[in-house]
Amino acid sequence: LQQQEEGSLRKSALCIHVATSLGVECGQGRLTSALLLTGEQQGKMEKGDVNAWDGVLAHLETLEMRAHEAAMKQQEKELHQEKLARLKARVKELRLQRDELRAKVDLQEKKQLEKEGAMSDPAQASPKTVLQWKIKSLQGMLQVFYVTGISGKLTRQGVCFCISTAYEGTYLDSYYLDLLTKSEVQIYRHSVPSFIPLEQIAKQYLQTDIRRFLSVLSDHLNAYVGRRYQADQLQEHFSDQIKGTLQRNSLCNLLIFNYNVSSKSKTFPFNVRLLYGDLCRSLPTEVIVSCTSDTPASLTETATAHSDLFHHVPLHKAFRSFSSTGETMD
Amino acid sequence: MDAAVAEYIRRTVQKIPRSEIKVMLQKWGFLPEQQLQTINFDQLKRNIVRDVFLLCEKIPGNIKEAAVLDMIYNHAYPNKRTWEVYHLIATGKESEYFDIIDFKKKIKRKLRSSLGNVTINFREYEDNAVWIRIAWGAPYRKPNQYKPSYVVYHSYTPYVFISSSVHSSNFPLLCQALLAATGSHDMRAMQLQGHCLNSLKDTVFKRDKNIQTYSEPLQEYSVEPESDLRLVQENRKTQQKIQRMNQQFFGDGPLPKLEYAQYKLETMFKSNPKQDVLHQKEPFRCLVKFSSPDLLESVKSLAATSMVDAPLSPLLTSIPCRPRNLFRIKEK
């Protein structure tokens, strides 16, 4: 700015040191400097005093204005530089953060790859590994759906549902239903066993509420599979306690068998008749435990206790509790 | 053992293919194992039969035990008989709990009270099927063991599969017994007959064991690309159309194995008045029968092999979904 001032003033006839004083003080003591100016230049201004005086003043004014403008510009520039510096600092900060996060992600990926035994550098993850990861996550998703029990996929003509059944943590059979959805929903084919009342359930719910249909059917199938599992477990693990054969039917909603109850080192046969009235439940609705006439009275209590047990506890668990409490049924 | 019973056993064993005789005798369990070991099953069939006959003669047994062998044979070879499917119409008051003992009791009671002389055998199988063998007699006649009726029933289904050697006058009695035992109100013939019992069951129960494989996403039907570049498919579009039509009517999976489709026409003969074939205005009676070892597959391939112009008549294509194979066509 000083140089500017000097440059402009060199064009005029005034002394240099006036310019410097003017430039430095920036408007302060203009008059004094003006007076200095006029004082020093008295000799030169003897002729045409008023004109020269006017000219000088005007000139001084312009100089003043210029100085002011220059000062403003300087201020702006400084402000601008400050802002720039601030933004630069912010950018640096953000860049630092981003680098940190990137490092974290890389670390995670590395850990993941290490877990799976892959030794590839995550920064060089090929499309193949990405695809493999995608397939794996999709398979995981499908497995999650399988766990819910009802899954389905679209077919050309409609939908194919798969109802997976389980009982107390053991996965059992899966049943498939192929539905047509062209005009109205119809069952095209299925692998549901013939004793499950599929037509009745379909008549009630298939057209109006598919979700309810699937849920009811799933309940039926799960309950059937549960009952069958209990009967199978009984035949497999407790055949020594069962006398004769276990009578059951296809739907496993009627079970009749005899088992031995011992008391005071003598065994007495109990006859059990289990009726599962509710097809959506795997526990019986009616239990009839009967014993022969020569059974001691003390065992009648046991009979009622057993009857109660069969009402609330799955068959194989009930029998397990018998054998764990030992043969002492006194 | 009674000579008649022994003779019956001999004739039953005669029916069994030579390679299966040992297995079936073991399943039957009438002859003890050490006696079975004494028979040489590599000799000529008539010698095997003679040996079995001689052994069985010495063991006391009745006709009911002998009939079990017949049941085993028929269960292994059900396709030798013709089965008819009947639909049971429920009352809504039948028992919720299918008790096999109760079922057997009811059938025996009904048949014995009416006829007296019947041989009834029951056998249950893994697939929840109950097989009933009934040999019919009369008040003063012993049951004819060589013409028994077989009934196959799956509990909780409204269908019965009946195979009668002779469509005798005892059929209504059999129906009554079945209605009483299953707690149904009426029985109606489904007009579905065939030799392949499993196929009939699959059709009627709409079951498909291979459904898991069919639920895979279907690929677009396309004619196979020719392996030999010198051959050019001229009618690719027509072939695709036929394939689509087949897929629509017959579906993807294996079709039920039916042996014939019978169409009984009771329509008026429409002729040129000049020809004067029939003076009376009565329906022209005609029976059209399509026979084949596997009828539906052959119908499906009719259009595919261009023997018949597509589309096929709905009379033929409606068989899989109805399901029936005996039709009566009347005047509209």
XYZ file of C-alpha atoms in Angstrom:
662
model
C 0.000 0.000 0.000
C 2.834 2.289 0.879
C 4.372 1.625 -2.489
C 1.097 2.418 -4.174
C 0.840 5.668 -2.372
C 4.354 6.490 -3.260
C 3.806 5.615 -6.855
C 0.776 7.854 -7.176
C 2.415 10.684 -5.364
C 5.517 10.564 -7.512
C 3.341 11.622 -10.316
C 2.434 14.763 -8.418
C 4.910 17.542 -7.530
C 4.920 16.941 -3.793
C 7.778 15.794 -1.655
C 8.292 12.129 -0.917
C 8.460 12.483 2.845
C 4.920 13.910 2.833
C 3.819 10.750 1.147
C 5.463 8.614 3.735
C 3.909 10.528 6.605
C 0.544 10.352 4.934
C 0.914 6.672 4.134
C 1.939 5.649 7.618
C -0.536 7.578 9.578
C -3.431 6.593 7.401
C -5.598 9.590 7.701
C -4.388 10.649 11.101
C -3.128 14.090 11.302
C -3.954 14.869 7.764
C -4.242 18.494 8.486
C -0.925 18.585 10.243
C 0.756 16.916 7.389
C -1.128 19.094 5.023
C 0.167 22.076 6.983
C 3.663 20.606 6.935
C 3.234 20.200 3.293
C 2.076 23.683 2.799
C 4.753 25.029 5.146
C 7.564 23.339 3.282
C 6.274 24.262 0.002
C 5.742 27.886 0.863
C 8.518 28.978 -1.267
C 7.117 27.241 -4.262
C 3.625 28.433 -3.762
C 4.123 32.112 -3.747
C 2.677 32.532 -7.177
C -1.011 31.616 -7.631
C -1.405 30.684 -3.913
C -5.135 29.998 -3.917
C -5.073 27.767 -7.000
C -2.143 25.792 -5.865
C -3.629 25.495 -2.379
C -6.899 24.211 -3.848
C -5.143 21.772 -6.054
C -3.144 20.433 -3.190
C -6.172 20.002 -0.967
C -8.077 18.199 -3.686
C -5.119 16.047 -4.280
C -4.795 15.353 -0.656
C -8.453 14.381 -0.602
C -7.997 11.914 -3.409
C -4.956 10.578 -1.707
C -6.954 10.240 1.450
C -9.693 8.390 -0.376
C -7.215 6.105 -2.012
C -5.553 5.439 1.266
C -8.930 4.615 2.767
C -9.799 2.281 -0.074
C -6.432 0.669 0.192
C -6.946 0.199 3.890
C -10.339 -1.416 3.300
C -8.878 -3.738 0.726
C -6.136 -4.633 3.095
C -8.684 -5.435 5.763
C -10.735 -7.583 3.379
C -7.679 -9.386 2.251
C -6.695 -10.102 5.775
C -10.145 -11.367 6.636
C -10.162 -13.529 3.529
C -6.802 -14.984 4.431
C -7.959 -15.694 7.924
C -11.006 -17.550 6.573
C -8.860 -19.469 4.177
C -6.526 -20.452 6.924
C -9.487 -21.615 9.033
C -10.946 -23.709 6.223
C -7.583 -25.205 5.472
C -7.285 -26.211 9.066
C -10.781 -27.781 8.938
C -9.923 -29.718 5.815
C -6.849 -31.041 7.501
C -8.950 -32.114 10.458
C -11.499 -33.913 8.287
C -8.809 -35.588 6.254
C -7.321 -36.872 9.451
C -10.668 -38.268 10.562
C -11.264 -39.978 7.267
C -7.868 -41.606 7.401
C -8.602 -42.860 10.875
C -11.912 -44.400 9.814
C -10.404 -45.944 6.759
C -7.759 -47.527 8.903
C -10.465 -48.914 11.185
C -12.419 -50.446 8.282
C -9.280 -51.992 6.901
C -8.524 -53.452 10.266
C -12.015 -54.971 10.492
C -11.791 -56.446 7.054
C -8.424 -57.868 7.839
C -9.770 -59.437 10.990
C -12.729 -60.896 9.071
C -10.484 -62.362 6.418
C -8.167 -63.712 9.034
C -11.047 -65.443 10.739
C -11.958 -67.236 7.557
C -8.403 -68.162 6.960
C -8.032 -66.061 3.863
C -4.739 -64.343 3.707
C -5.578 -61.907 0.972
C -4.886 -58.271 1.460
C -8.264 -56.545 1.959
C -7.145 -53.583 -0.053
C -6.912 -55.958 -3.004
C -10.372 -57.631 -2.518
C -11.173 -59.148 -5.888
C -14.683 -59.247 -7.347
C -14.668 -62.968 -6.688
C -14.295 -62.607 -2.936
C -16.928 -59.896 -2.920
C -19.295 -62.230 -4.754
C -18.525 -65.027 -2.346
C -19.240 -62.758 0.559
C -22.551 -61.783 -1.039
C -23.529 -65.395 -1.596
C -22.647 -66.230 1.973
C -24.750 -63.433 3.378
C -27.703 -64.453 1.170
C -27.412 -68.026 2.347
C -27.391 -66.781 5.881
C -30.527 -64.771 5.161
C -32.245 -67.841 3.718
C -31.282 -69.826 6.764
C -32.806 -67.171 8.957
C -36.033 -67.485 7.025
C -35.895 -71.254 7.352
C -35.671 -70.784 11.087
C -38.959 -68.854 11.085
C -40.648 -71.969 9.716
C -42.384 -70.558 6.659
C -40.456 -69.628 3.554
C -41.441 -69.254 -0.025
C -40.256 -68.408 -3.466
C -41.944 -67.181 -6.577
C -42.504 -69.646 -9.354
C -43.624 -69.031 -12.884
C -47.257 -69.728 -12.117
C -47.425 -68.579 -8.530
C -45.664 -69.222 -5.285
C -44.143 -72.270 -3.656
C -44.184 -72.268 0.117
C -42.094 -74.458 2.355
C -43.267 -75.067 5.885
C -40.483 -76.368 8.076
C -41.428 -78.033 11.298
C -39.593 -78.419 14.535
C -40.336 -79.712 17.989
C -38.454 -78.634 21.080
C -35.322 -77.708 19.245
C -35.208 -80.622 16.853
C -35.756 -79.839 13.212
C -38.162 -82.272 11.615
C -39.831 -82.559 8.220
C -40.465 -79.861 5.650
C -43.668 -79.712 3.671
C -44.126 -77.947 0.352
C -47.142 -76.203 -1.133
C -47.266 -75.109 -4.736
C -49.888 -72.403 -5.218
C -51.256 -70.956 -8.420
C -52.083 -67.298 -8.292
C -53.481 -66.667 -11.755
C -57.154 -65.961 -11.265
C -57.852 -67.177 -7.780
C -55.451 -68.824 -5.411
C -55.424 -72.590 -5.856
C -53.305 -75.384 -4.535
C -51.604 -76.964 -7.499
C -49.674 -79.643 -5.653
C -48.347 -80.267 -2.206
C -46.477 -82.721 -0.054
C -48.707 -82.376 2.993
C -49.786 -85.802 4.330
C -53.317 -86.875 3.541
C -54.544 -86.922 7.117
C -53.939 -83.218 7.681
C -57.254 -81.451 6.901
C -55.721 -79.319 4.168
C -58.914 -78.916 2.123
C -60.852 -77.665 5.128
C -58.212 -75.133 6.061
C -57.921 -74.045 2.438
C -61.669 -73.635 2.119
C -61.715 -71.416 5.173
C -58.726 -69.192 4.696
C -56.969 -69.597 1.362
C -59.033 -67.102 -0.595
C -59.391 -64.502 2.106
C -56.227 -64.436 4.137
C -53.181 -66.341 2.920
C -51.165 -65.459 5.980
C -53.751 -66.966 8.254
C -53.961 -70.031 6.034
C -50.226 -70.590 6.251
C -50.178 -69.944 9.954
C -53.008 -72.389 10.677
C -51.486 -75.021 8.412
C -48.118 -74.517 10.033
C -49.705 -74.975 13.460
C -51.335 -78.220 12.365
C -48.139 -79.559 10.864
C -45.954 -78.572 13.779
C -48.358 -80.095 16.275
C -48.630 -83.326 14.257
C -44.886 -83.575 13.988
C -44.564 -82.931 17.719
C -47.013 -85.673 18.603
C -45.330 -88.071 16.243
C -41.930 -87.220 17.689
C -43.157 -87.932 21.220
C -44.614 -91.301 20.184
C -41.449 -92.211 18.279
C -39.249 -91.257 21.228
C -41.401 -93.331 23.533
C -41.119 -96.371 21.281
C -37.405 -95.902 20.800
C -36.141 -95.157 24.278
C -38.730 -96.521 26.659
C -39.767 -99.732 24.950
C -38.726 -101.694 28.020
C -41.319 -99.908 30.121
C -44.095 -100.332 27.567
C -45.943 -103.603 27.651
C -47.079 -104.838 24.283
C -47.416 -102.454 21.359
C -48.140 -98.791 21.299
C -51.372 -98.230 19.400
C -51.362 -95.023 17.408
C -53.030 -93.680 14.308
C -51.796 -91.776 11.290
C -52.545 -88.349 12.713
C -51.031 -89.390 16.055
C -53.987 -87.970 17.915
C -54.890 -91.204 19.666
C -52.355 -93.142 21.688
C -53.148 -96.238 23.687
C -50.533 -98.239 25.537
C -49.811 -100.154 28.700
C -46.852 -99.553 30.924
C -45.574 -101.049 34.120
C -45.553 -99.313 37.431
C -43.781 -101.052 40.216
C -44.564 -100.812 43.869
C -43.031 -102.848 46.649
C -41.120 -104.964 44.113
C -44.283 -105.930 42.248
C -45.239 -104.508 38.878
C -48.720 -103.448 37.969
C -49.861 -102.553 34.464
C -51.375 -99.168 33.844
C -53.389 -98.532 30.723
C -53.186 -95.066 29.217
C -55.491 -93.570 26.645
C -54.304 -90.230 25.305
C -56.672 -88.189 23.179
C -55.367 -85.107 21.413
C -58.536 -83.181 20.691
C -56.906 -79.996 19.507
C -55.025 -80.686 16.298
C -52.923 -77.597 16.771
C -51.499 -78.705 20.083
C -48.969 -81.383 20.851
C -50.240 -82.097 24.341
C -53.298 -84.254 24.992
C -56.695 -82.814 25.823
C -57.877 -85.964 27.537
C -55.886 -88.502 29.512
C -57.392 -91.684 30.891
C -55.089 -93.717 33.115
C -56.691 -96.905 34.288
C -55.366 -99.777 36.304
C -56.463 -103.312 36.935
C -58.629 -104.176 39.890
C -55.909 -105.830 41.902
C -53.805 -102.704 42.082
C -53.232 -101.457 45.598
C -54.963 -98.270 46.631
C -51.690 -96.448 47.062
C -51.119 -96.612 43.358
C -54.342 -94.846 42.485
C -52.717 -91.633 43.637
C -49.812 -92.381 41.356
C -52.306 -92.912 38.556
C -53.796 -89.454 39.039
C -50.331 -87.971 39.359
C -49.291 -89.600 36.104
C -52.473 -88.497 34.437
C -51.705 -84.948 35.447
C -48.159 -85.300 34.220
C -49.242 -86.522 30.814
C -51.507 -83.515 30.494
C -48.699 -81.023 30.891
C -45.434 -82.659 29.956
C -44.387 -84.252 26.660
C -44.554 -88.032 26.736
C -40.886 -88.862 26.533
C -40.034 -86.318 29.195
C -42.698 -87.759 31.467
C -41.215 -91.218 31.050
C -37.748 -89.886 31.615
C -38.918 -88.434 34.910
C -40.322 -91.836 35.865
C -37.032 -93.550 35.324
C -35.081 -90.790 37.033
C -37.210 -90.904 40.171
C -36.359 -94.590 40.132
C -38.622 -97.525 40.418
C -39.686 -96.580 43.896
C -43.257 -95.518 43.489
C -44.249 -96.148 47.055
C -53.761 -128.657 7.817
C -56.872 -128.823 5.719
C -56.247 -129.945 2.146
C -58.135 -126.959 0.756
C -55.983 -124.558 2.757
C -52.798 -126.247 1.650
C -53.952 -126.148 -1.938
C -54.684 -122.460 -1.581
C -51.195 -121.820 -0.247
C -49.733 -123.809 -3.112
C -51.598 -121.787 -5.698
C -50.655 -118.504 -4.031
C -46.967 -119.390 -3.964
C -47.259 -120.414 -7.617
C -48.223 -116.829 -8.469
C -45.153 -115.304 -6.819
C -42.114 -114.755 -9.094
C -39.350 -117.224 -8.320
C -36.866 -114.668 -7.054
C -39.311 -113.241 -4.532
C -40.611 -116.451 -3.001
C -38.073 -116.601 -0.185
C -38.577 -112.977 0.836
C -42.329 -113.285 0.883
C -42.298 -116.496 2.864
C -40.085 -114.799 5.413
C -42.423 -111.851 5.591
C -45.338 -114.199 6.022
C -43.664 -115.853 8.960
C -45.841 -118.932 8.928
C -43.001 -121.344 8.215
C -40.313 -121.286 10.900
C -36.892 -120.079 9.808
C -35.106 -123.425 10.131
C -37.676 -125.069 7.862
C -37.239 -122.330 5.307
C -33.518 -123.014 5.322
C -34.176 -126.579 4.209
C -35.763 -125.455 0.944
C -33.483 -124.967 -2.006
C -34.638 -121.745 -3.667
C -32.408 -122.214 -6.699
C -34.264 -125.130 -8.166
C -37.083 -125.023 -10.633
C -40.089 -123.088 -9.500
C -42.448 -126.041 -9.521
C -40.064 -127.878 -7.218
C -39.883 -124.955 -4.825
C -43.660 -124.779 -4.764
C -43.875 -128.512 -4.126
C -41.402 -128.284 -1.230
C -43.268 -125.399 0.364
C -46.521 -127.283 -0.049
C -45.132 -130.370 1.642
C -43.803 -128.342 4.560
C -46.987 -126.367 5.061
C -49.172 -129.465 4.978
C -47.591 -130.699 8.162
C -48.082 -127.484 10.142
C -51.509 -126.803 11.566
C -52.989 -123.607 10.228
C -56.247 -122.108 9.119
C -57.361 -120.251 6.042
C -56.989 -116.873 7.712
C -53.270 -117.406 8.120
C -53.012 -118.580 4.561
C -54.831 -115.464 3.379
C -52.063 -113.324 4.880
C -49.697 -114.617 2.209
C -52.183 -113.582 -0.440
C -52.285 -110.095 1.097
C -48.511 -109.821 1.084
C -48.419 -110.815 -2.547
C -51.082 -108.332 -3.535
C -49.433 -105.526 -1.614
C -46.196 -106.166 -3.442
C -47.917 -106.415 -6.838
C -50.979 -104.207 -6.659
C -50.802 -103.392 -10.356
C -52.114 -106.786 -11.290
C -55.548 -105.784 -10.121
C -57.916 -103.101 -11.311
C -58.687 -100.509 -8.687
C -61.682 -98.227 -8.535
C -61.762 -95.071 -6.500
C -64.752 -94.179 -4.372
C -65.463 -90.961 -2.581
C -66.891 -91.066 0.928
C -69.283 -88.299 1.795
C -68.904 -87.346 5.402
C -71.662 -86.742 7.841
C -69.633 -84.369 9.914
C -70.335 -86.464 12.951
C -67.615 -89.005 12.490
C -65.165 -89.658 15.252
C -62.220 -87.318 15.458
C -59.959 -90.078 16.580
C -59.392 -92.870 14.136
C -59.194 -96.000 16.233
C -58.041 -98.926 14.134
C -59.402 -101.477 16.552
C -62.804 -99.869 16.450
C -62.664 -99.745 12.650
C -61.871 -103.429 12.351
C -64.588 -104.328 14.807
C -67.244 -102.428 12.893
C -66.372 -103.977 9.560
C -66.269 -107.483 10.937
C -69.519 -106.995 12.756
C -71.344 -105.673 9.724
C -70.109 -108.324 7.351
C -70.461 -111.250 9.671
C -73.917 -110.298 10.799
C -75.179 -110.157 7.230
C -73.321 -112.982 5.591
C -71.798 -115.076 8.280
C -69.357 -116.851 6.058
C -66.642 -114.380 5.266
C -62.898 -114.418 5.717
C -61.700 -110.983 6.695
C -58.048 -109.997 7.028
C -56.600 -106.638 7.974
C -53.070 -105.410 7.523
C -51.626 -101.981 8.255
C -48.679 -100.497 6.487
C -46.114 -97.759 7.041
C -47.831 -95.232 4.820
C -50.913 -95.329 7.068
C -52.809 -97.493 4.612
C -55.177 -100.144 5.900
C -55.570 -103.125 3.580
C -58.651 -105.270 3.931
C -59.052 -108.627 2.211
C -62.525 -110.117 2.094
C -63.375 -113.543 0.755
C -67.115 -113.842 0.195
C -69.252 -116.780 1.132
C -72.927 -117.395 1.579
C -75.021 -118.788 4.412
C -74.475 -122.351 3.137
C -71.336 -121.871 1.163
C -67.765 -121.501 2.246
C -65.978 -118.284 1.266
C -64.410 -118.360 -2.154
C -60.766 -117.639 -1.456
C -59.835 -117.343 -5.099
C -61.962 -114.299 -5.753
C -61.402 -111.970 -2.830
C -62.117 -108.259 -2.732
C -59.466 -105.842 -1.601
C -60.072 -102.479 0.001
C -57.386 -99.912 0.683
C -58.218 -97.067 3.011
C -56.119 -94.203 4.340
C -57.480 -92.831 7.571
C -58.670 -89.236 7.597
C -59.146 -89.222 3.829
C -62.522 -89.456 2.096
C -61.333 -92.015 -0.451
C -61.422 -95.786 -0.665
C -59.756 -97.910 -3.296
C -61.649 -101.092 -4.065
C -60.581 -104.006 -6.190
C -63.106 -106.753 -6.700
C -62.303 -109.900 -8.552
C -65.924 -110.185 -9.390
C -68.413 -107.365 -9.224
C -70.653 -109.476 -7.138
C -73.912 -108.879 -5.428
C -71.931 -108.468 -2.245
C -70.761 -105.065 -3.302
C -73.591 -103.118 -1.615
C -72.850 -104.966 1.602
C -69.214 -103.988 1.362
C -70.242 -100.381 0.863
C -72.480 -100.487 3.878
C -69.732 -101.920 6.029
C -67.310 -99.224 4.908
C -69.821 -96.476 5.528
C -70.491 -97.748 9.013
C -66.818 -98.133 9.862
C -65.730 -94.749 8.526
C -68.788 -92.955 9.812
C -69.725 -91.661 6.371
C -73.134 -91.017 4.980
C -72.727 -92.077 1.365
C -70.271 -93.462 -1.106
C -69.968 -92.336 -4.678
C -67.959 -93.792 -7.524
C -65.445 -91.319 -8.833
C -65.313 -92.862 -12.304
C -61.599 -93.285 -11.906
C -60.142 -96.708 -12.570
C -56.740 -98.032 -13.233
C -54.152 -100.645 -12.482
C -51.515 -98.497 -10.871
C -52.685 -98.044 -7.300
C -49.961 -95.625 -6.279
C -50.722 -93.469 -9.233
C -54.397 -93.353 -8.349
C -53.491 -92.441 -4.798
C -51.205 -89.660 -5.971
C -53.879 -88.270 -8.250
C -56.583 -88.285 -5.671
C -54.522 -87.041 -2.740
C -52.851 -84.481 -5.015
C -49.590 -85.439 -3.495
C -46.265 -85.159 -5.167
C -43.194 -86.507 -3.454
C -40.880 -84.771 -5.860
C -42.269 -81.354 -5.220
C -39.023 -80.098 -3.766
C -37.246 -80.433 -7.050
C -40.043 -78.780 -8.950
C -39.968 -75.733 -6.790
C -36.629 -74.792 -8.266
C -36.927 -71.708 -10.451
C -38.176 -72.805 -13.811
C -36.113 -72.026 -16.800
C -37.682 -70.578 -19.841
C -38.831 -73.274 -22.139
C -36.627 -73.378 -25.143
C -36.081 -75.922 -27.799
C -32.763 -77.628 -27.292
C -30.053 -76.100 -29.422
C -29.139 -78.411 -32.205
C -25.898 -80.153 -31.664
C -25.433 -80.755 -35.344
C -25.186 -77.492 -37.220
C -26.353 -79.076 -40.411
C -29.811 -79.578 -38.956
C -32.124 -76.629 -38.879
C -35.308 -76.443 -36.838
C -37.961 -75.222 -39.190
C -40.883 -75.002 -36.813
C -39.237 -73.798 -33.668
C -42.104 -71.501 -32.767
C -44.717 -74.203 -33.184
C -42.722 -76.531 -31.015
C -42.441 -73.941 -28.312
C -46.158 -73.323 -28.464
C -46.849 -77.012 -28.094
C -44.491 -77.270 -25.151
C -46.191 -74.379 -23.445
C -49.591 -75.930 -24.010
C -48.424 -79.237 -22.625
C -46.995 -77.533 -19.615
C -50.276 -75.749 -19.022
C -52.488 -78.799 -19.174
C -50.288 -81.519 -17.880
C -47.934 -79.714 -15.566
C -44.326 -80.459 -14.928
C -44.268 -83.545 -12.841
C -44.905 -87.180 -13.615
C -48.457 -87.847 -14.676
C -50.658 -90.474 -13.045
C -50.401 -93.784 -14.774
C -53.757 -94.589 -16.262
C -54.354 -97.406 -18.656
C -57.448 -96.239 -20.438
C -59.927 -93.466 -20.891
C -63.418 -94.418 -21.814
C -65.974 -92.148 -23.358
C -69.512 -93.367 -23.522
C -71.388 -91.391 -26.126
C -75.059 -90.869 -25.725
C -75.475 -88.313 -28.419
C -77.704 -88.227 -31.414
C -76.190 -89.281 -34.629
C -75.897 -86.265 -36.858
C -75.973 -87.409 -40.424
C -76.840 -86.240 -43.824
C -80.642 -86.684 -44.088
C -80.125 -88.417 -47.387
C -78.044 -91.143 -45.803
C -80.931 -92.329 -43.647
C -78.839 -94.315 -41.208
C -81.196 -94.173 -38.314
C -84.918 -93.820 -38.647
C -85.586 -93.663 -34.963
C -84.657 -90.597 -33.030
C -82.710 -92.288 -30.310
C -79.192 -91.649 -29.154
C -76.518 -93.464 -31.059
C -74.766 -95.604 -28.545
C -71.048 -95.698 -28.904
C -68.084 -96.336 -26.683
C -64.725 -94.803 -27.438
C -61.833 -96.195 -25.498
C -58.237 -95.013 -25.557
C -55.839 -97.564 -24.164
C -52.169 -97.335 -23.505
C -49.660 -98.620 -20.967
C -49.369 -95.033 -19.804
C -52.240 -93.071 -21.256
C -51.521 -89.544 -20.112
C -47.901 -89.576 -21.160
C -48.889 -90.739 -24.612
C -51.552 -88.047 -24.891
C -48.958 -85.499 -23.854
C -46.605 -86.650 -26.545
C -49.299 -86.663 -29.244
C -48.986 -82.983 -29.855
C -45.279 -82.853 -29.192
C -44.549 -85.414 -31.864
C -46.947 -83.659 -34.220
C -49.202 -86.646 -34.619
C -52.157 -84.493 -33.733
C -52.755 -80.832 -34.385
C -52.508 -78.822 -31.246
C -54.579 -77.849 -29.254
C -55.816 -81.152 -27.901
C -59.405 -81.806 -27.129
C -60.399 -80.705 -23.646
C -61.900 -84.148 -23.096
C -58.409 -85.561 -23.041
C -56.629 -82.736 -21.298
C -59.111 -82.534 -18.459
C -58.248 -85.999 -17.178
C -55.375 -85.038 -14.877
C -57.221 -82.299 -13.090
C -60.655 -83.838 -12.759
C -59.579 -86.668 -12.010
C -61.587 -89.271 -13.816
C -61.203 -91.485 -16.790
C -64.699 -92.777 -17.440
C -66.844 -90.191 -19.142
C -70.357 -90.081 -20.345
C -71.059 -87.578 -23.069
C -74.631 -86.562 -23.400
C -76.469 -84.262 -25.679
C -75.999 -80.615 -24.695
